GROMACS .gro file of C-alpha atoms in nm:
model
  205
    1UNK     CA    1   0.813  -0.648  -2.139
    2UNK     CA    2   0.761  -0.420  -1.788
    3UNK     CA    3   0.796  -0.078  -1.835
    4UNK     CA    4   0.976   0.085  -1.536
    5UNK     CA    5   0.919   0.457  -1.697
    6UNK     CA    6   0.766   0.669  -1.407
    7UNK     CA    7   0.871   0.967  -1.187
    8UNK     CA    8   1.072   0.857  -0.874
    9UNK     CA    9   0.975   0.996  -0.527
   10UNK     CA   10   1.308   1.087  -0.359
   11UNK     CA   11   1.440   1.012  -0.135
   12UNK     CA   12   1.277   0.663  -0.018
   13UNK     CA   13   1.275   0.479   0.336
   14UNK     CA   14   1.278   0.108   0.350
   15UNK     CA   15   1.170   0.007   0.690
   16UNK     CA   16   1.270  -0.401   0.720
   17UNK     CA   17   1.482  -0.572   0.936
   18UNK     CA   18   1.542  -0.875   0.725
   19UNK     CA   19   1.852  -0.847   0.519
   20UNK     CA   20   1.718  -1.078   0.226
   21UNK     CA   21   1.375  -0.864   0.192
   22UNK     CA   22   1.621  -0.570   0.230
   23UNK     CA   23   1.844  -0.693  -0.078
   24UNK     CA   24   1.545  -0.781  -0.277
   25UNK     CA   25   1.371  -0.412  -0.244
   26UNK     CA   26   1.710  -0.251  -0.343
   27UNK     CA   27   1.717  -0.461  -0.639
   28UNK     CA   28   1.355  -0.359  -0.768
   29UNK     CA   29   1.379   0.000  -0.681
   30UNK     CA   30   1.738  -0.035  -0.857
   31UNK     CA   31   1.569  -0.121  -1.165
   32UNK     CA   32   1.347   0.134  -1.148
   33UNK     CA   33   1.623   0.394  -1.146
   34UNK     CA   34   1.675   0.475  -0.776
   35UNK     CA   35   2.044   0.535  -0.663
   36UNK     CA   36   2.177   0.357  -0.359
   37UNK     CA   37   2.218   0.775  -0.204
   38UNK     CA   38   1.826   0.816  -0.280
   39UNK     CA   39   1.733   0.487  -0.036
   40UNK     CA   40   1.755   0.524   0.338
   41UNK     CA   41   1.721   0.173   0.517
   42UNK     CA   42   1.616   0.093   0.880
   43UNK     CA   43   1.564  -0.195   1.034
   44UNK     CA   44   1.368  -0.037   1.354
   45UNK     CA   45   1.102   0.195   1.441
   46UNK     CA   46   1.331   0.416   1.646
   47UNK     CA   47   1.602   0.454   1.355
   48UNK     CA   48   1.346   0.526   1.099
   49UNK     CA   49   1.183   0.792   1.283
   50UNK     CA   50   1.481   0.927   1.316
   51UNK     CA   51   1.588   0.933   0.943
   52UNK     CA   52   1.225   1.082   0.874
   53UNK     CA   53   1.298   1.367   1.125
   54UNK     CA   54   1.635   1.467   0.912
   55UNK     CA   55   1.550   1.377   0.576
   56UNK     CA   56   1.238   1.465   0.367
   57UNK     CA   57   1.091   1.106   0.287
   58UNK     CA   58   0.873   1.103  -0.030
   59UNK     CA   59   0.794   0.745  -0.043
   60UNK     CA   60   0.812   0.453   0.224
   61UNK     CA   61   0.794   0.071   0.205
   62UNK     CA   62   0.695  -0.069   0.537
   63UNK     CA   63   0.731  -0.412   0.719
   64UNK     CA   64   0.516  -0.454   1.017
   65UNK     CA   65   0.679  -0.715   1.236
   66UNK     CA   66   1.002  -0.525   1.361
   67UNK     CA   67   1.242  -0.578   1.666
   68UNK     CA   68   1.125  -0.286   1.848
   69UNK     CA   69   0.739  -0.293   1.777
   70UNK     CA   70   0.462  -0.335   1.476
   71UNK     CA   71   0.526  -0.109   1.168
   72UNK     CA   72   0.147   0.025   1.217
   73UNK     CA   73   0.282   0.195   1.512
   74UNK     CA   74   0.528   0.338   1.310
   75UNK     CA   75   0.289   0.455   1.029
   76UNK     CA   76   0.069   0.612   1.319
   77UNK     CA   77   0.341   0.809   1.450
   78UNK     CA   78   0.460   0.929   1.114
   79UNK     CA   79   0.145   1.057   0.998
   80UNK     CA   80   0.094   1.261   1.315
   81UNK     CA   81   0.376   1.453   1.196
   82UNK     CA   82   0.291   1.769   0.965
   83UNK     CA   83   0.514   1.685   0.685
   84UNK     CA   84   0.383   1.323   0.623
   85UNK     CA   85  -0.017   1.393   0.673
   86UNK     CA   86  -0.190   1.210   0.410
   87UNK     CA   87   0.102   1.355   0.145
   88UNK     CA   88   0.336   1.081   0.138
   89UNK     CA   89   0.258   0.728  -0.004
   90UNK     CA   90   0.330   0.458   0.254
   91UNK     CA   91   0.318   0.074   0.127
   92UNK     CA   92   0.322  -0.204   0.366
   93UNK     CA   93   0.496  -0.508   0.278
   94UNK     CA   94   0.406  -0.783   0.501
   95UNK     CA   95   0.376  -1.150   0.531
   96UNK     CA   96   0.085  -1.076   0.760
   97UNK     CA   97  -0.277  -1.110   0.562
   98UNK     CA   98  -0.526  -1.108   0.862
   99UNK     CA   99  -0.838  -0.857   0.774
  100UNK     CA  100  -0.790  -0.710   1.119
  101UNK     CA  101  -0.418  -0.629   1.076
  102UNK     CA  102  -0.486  -0.486   0.725
  103UNK     CA  103  -0.782  -0.269   0.839
  104UNK     CA  104  -0.552  -0.142   1.114
  105UNK     CA  105  -0.244  -0.029   0.864
  106UNK     CA  106  -0.510   0.118   0.653
  107UNK     CA  107  -0.693   0.285   0.894
  108UNK     CA  108  -0.399   0.464   1.034
  109UNK     CA  109  -0.296   0.557   0.701
  110UNK     CA  110  -0.134   0.317   0.477
  111UNK     CA  111  -0.205   0.372   0.117
  112UNK     CA  112  -0.086   0.030  -0.005
  113UNK     CA  113  -0.059  -0.311   0.129
  114UNK     CA  114   0.084  -0.615  -0.047
  115UNK     CA  115   0.190  -0.927   0.070
  116UNK     CA  116   0.582  -1.047   0.064
  117UNK     CA  117   0.464  -1.378  -0.083
  118UNK     CA  118   0.422  -1.198  -0.424
  119UNK     CA  119   0.668  -1.229  -0.701
  120UNK     CA  120   0.904  -0.931  -0.797
  121UNK     CA  121   0.709  -0.878  -1.097
  122UNK     CA  122   0.387  -0.818  -0.885
  123UNK     CA  123   0.610  -0.586  -0.636
  124UNK     CA  124   0.726  -0.388  -0.945
  125UNK     CA  125   0.371  -0.333  -1.057
  126UNK     CA  126   0.257  -0.235  -0.708
  127UNK     CA  127   0.542  -0.015  -0.650
  128UNK     CA  128   0.510   0.143  -1.000
  129UNK     CA  129   0.118   0.209  -0.938
  130UNK     CA  130   0.232   0.370  -0.571
  131UNK     CA  131   0.500   0.607  -0.755
  132UNK     CA  132   0.254   0.730  -1.004
  133UNK     CA  133  -0.041   0.828  -0.749
  134UNK     CA  134  -0.226   0.507  -0.750
  135UNK     CA  135  -0.382   0.313  -0.478
  136UNK     CA  136  -0.293  -0.077  -0.417
  137UNK     CA  137  -0.508  -0.347  -0.285
  138UNK     CA  138  -0.340  -0.669  -0.321
  139UNK     CA  139  -0.584  -0.921  -0.514
  140UNK     CA  140  -0.563  -1.178  -0.249
  141UNK     CA  141  -0.664  -0.922   0.009
  142UNK     CA  142  -0.951  -0.763  -0.192
  143UNK     CA  143  -1.094  -1.105  -0.169
  144UNK     CA  144  -1.081  -1.151   0.162
  145UNK     CA  145  -1.246  -0.787   0.202
  146UNK     CA  146  -1.502  -0.866  -0.040
  147UNK     CA  147  -1.592  -1.166   0.158
  148UNK     CA  148  -1.603  -0.983   0.450
  149UNK     CA  149  -1.847  -0.699   0.324
  150UNK     CA  150  -2.076  -0.979   0.185
  151UNK     CA  151  -2.090  -1.097   0.532
  152UNK     CA  152  -2.201  -0.751   0.655
  153UNK     CA  153  -2.487  -0.726   0.382
  154UNK     CA  154  -2.670  -1.003   0.567
  155UNK     CA  155  -2.608  -0.847   0.923
  156UNK     CA  156  -2.881  -0.627   0.992
  157UNK     CA  157  -2.679  -0.433   1.261
  158UNK     CA  158  -2.403  -0.321   1.018
  159UNK     CA  159  -2.409   0.033   0.985
  160UNK     CA  160  -2.497   0.127   0.628
  161UNK     CA  161  -2.193   0.365   0.575
  162UNK     CA  162  -1.985   0.095   0.607
  163UNK     CA  163  -2.131  -0.128   0.333
  164UNK     CA  164  -2.019  -0.111  -0.003
  165UNK     CA  165  -2.203   0.023  -0.303
  166UNK     CA  166  -2.270  -0.187  -0.577
  167UNK     CA  167  -2.008   0.002  -0.772
  168UNK     CA  168  -1.748  -0.038  -0.502
  169UNK     CA  169  -1.849  -0.382  -0.504
  170UNK     CA  170  -1.793  -0.444  -0.865
  171UNK     CA  171  -1.435  -0.275  -0.848
  172UNK     CA  172  -1.339  -0.481  -0.579
  173UNK     CA  173  -1.404  -0.779  -0.757
  174UNK     CA  174  -1.230  -0.675  -1.085
  175UNK     CA  175  -0.922  -0.619  -0.838
  176UNK     CA  176  -0.947  -0.957  -0.671
  177UNK     CA  177  -0.925  -1.082  -1.021
  178UNK     CA  178  -0.587  -0.925  -1.084
  179UNK     CA  179  -0.698  -0.612  -1.287
  180UNK     CA  180  -0.550  -0.279  -1.208
  181UNK     CA  181  -0.689   0.074  -1.190
  182UNK     CA  182  -0.670   0.160  -1.549
  183UNK     CA  183  -0.779  -0.174  -1.675
  184UNK     CA  184  -1.100  -0.133  -1.453
  185UNK     CA  185  -1.163   0.200  -1.578
  186UNK     CA  186  -1.150   0.076  -1.934
  187UNK     CA  187  -1.358  -0.191  -1.858
  188UNK     CA  188  -1.623   0.026  -1.665
  189UNK     CA  189  -1.606   0.334  -1.907
  190UNK     CA  190  -1.443   0.550  -1.616
  191UNK     CA  191  -1.125   0.725  -1.537
  192UNK     CA  192  -0.837   0.572  -1.380
  193UNK     CA  193  -0.853   0.858  -1.138
  194UNK     CA  194  -1.252   0.765  -1.068
  195UNK     CA  195  -1.144   0.406  -0.996
  196UNK     CA  196  -0.898   0.545  -0.733
  197UNK     CA  197  -1.154   0.770  -0.552
  198UNK     CA  198  -1.348   0.437  -0.541
  199UNK     CA  199  -1.074   0.249  -0.387
  200UNK     CA  200  -0.997   0.514  -0.149
  201UNK     CA  201  -1.365   0.481  -0.023
  202UNK     CA  202  -1.327   0.106   0.014
  203UNK     CA  203  -1.005   0.204   0.225
  204UNK     CA  204  -1.207   0.429   0.441
  205UNK     CA  205  -1.521   0.201   0.507
   0.00000   0.00000   0.00000
């Protein structure tokens, strides 16, 4: 049975314009113990920015395809604000799975990227990981990233700073097989925190 026990980051913001997805996320957050008045909902970037100006948001779930722009623009703008610089976990929950979009979201400050096609259990696991300070790479995305980096290994023009180390490749393989940071740490005899540091480095590269 899934263990929901974790400290909550309150208040939370959900930037999502689809009512069905809003309801889905609301149900999942309620299962963790969030109360209705602890979650703010926005359907547009403008409204979300306004909420963040008035409320000390601690956790964000952000869609990318929004009526007034791209969620990546929102993340970039919110990270430029002092209170939100590299402190607040931001999970992208999107139907878009192209590497260029994923890279862009991560480069502007997203700390997790999960595909909407995942079932509720997988989304719960991802949210719990982020609430606990962990880093999320969707296994499907991990496989794409690994493939891209393998292509770079045979490209003599690739900057070596952008090539994954053997350990980073190993961790990415385990993520693509569905293992979480703690499971990978146990398997490799390193701490969960060390695994998360490697994942952050993968994001940066």
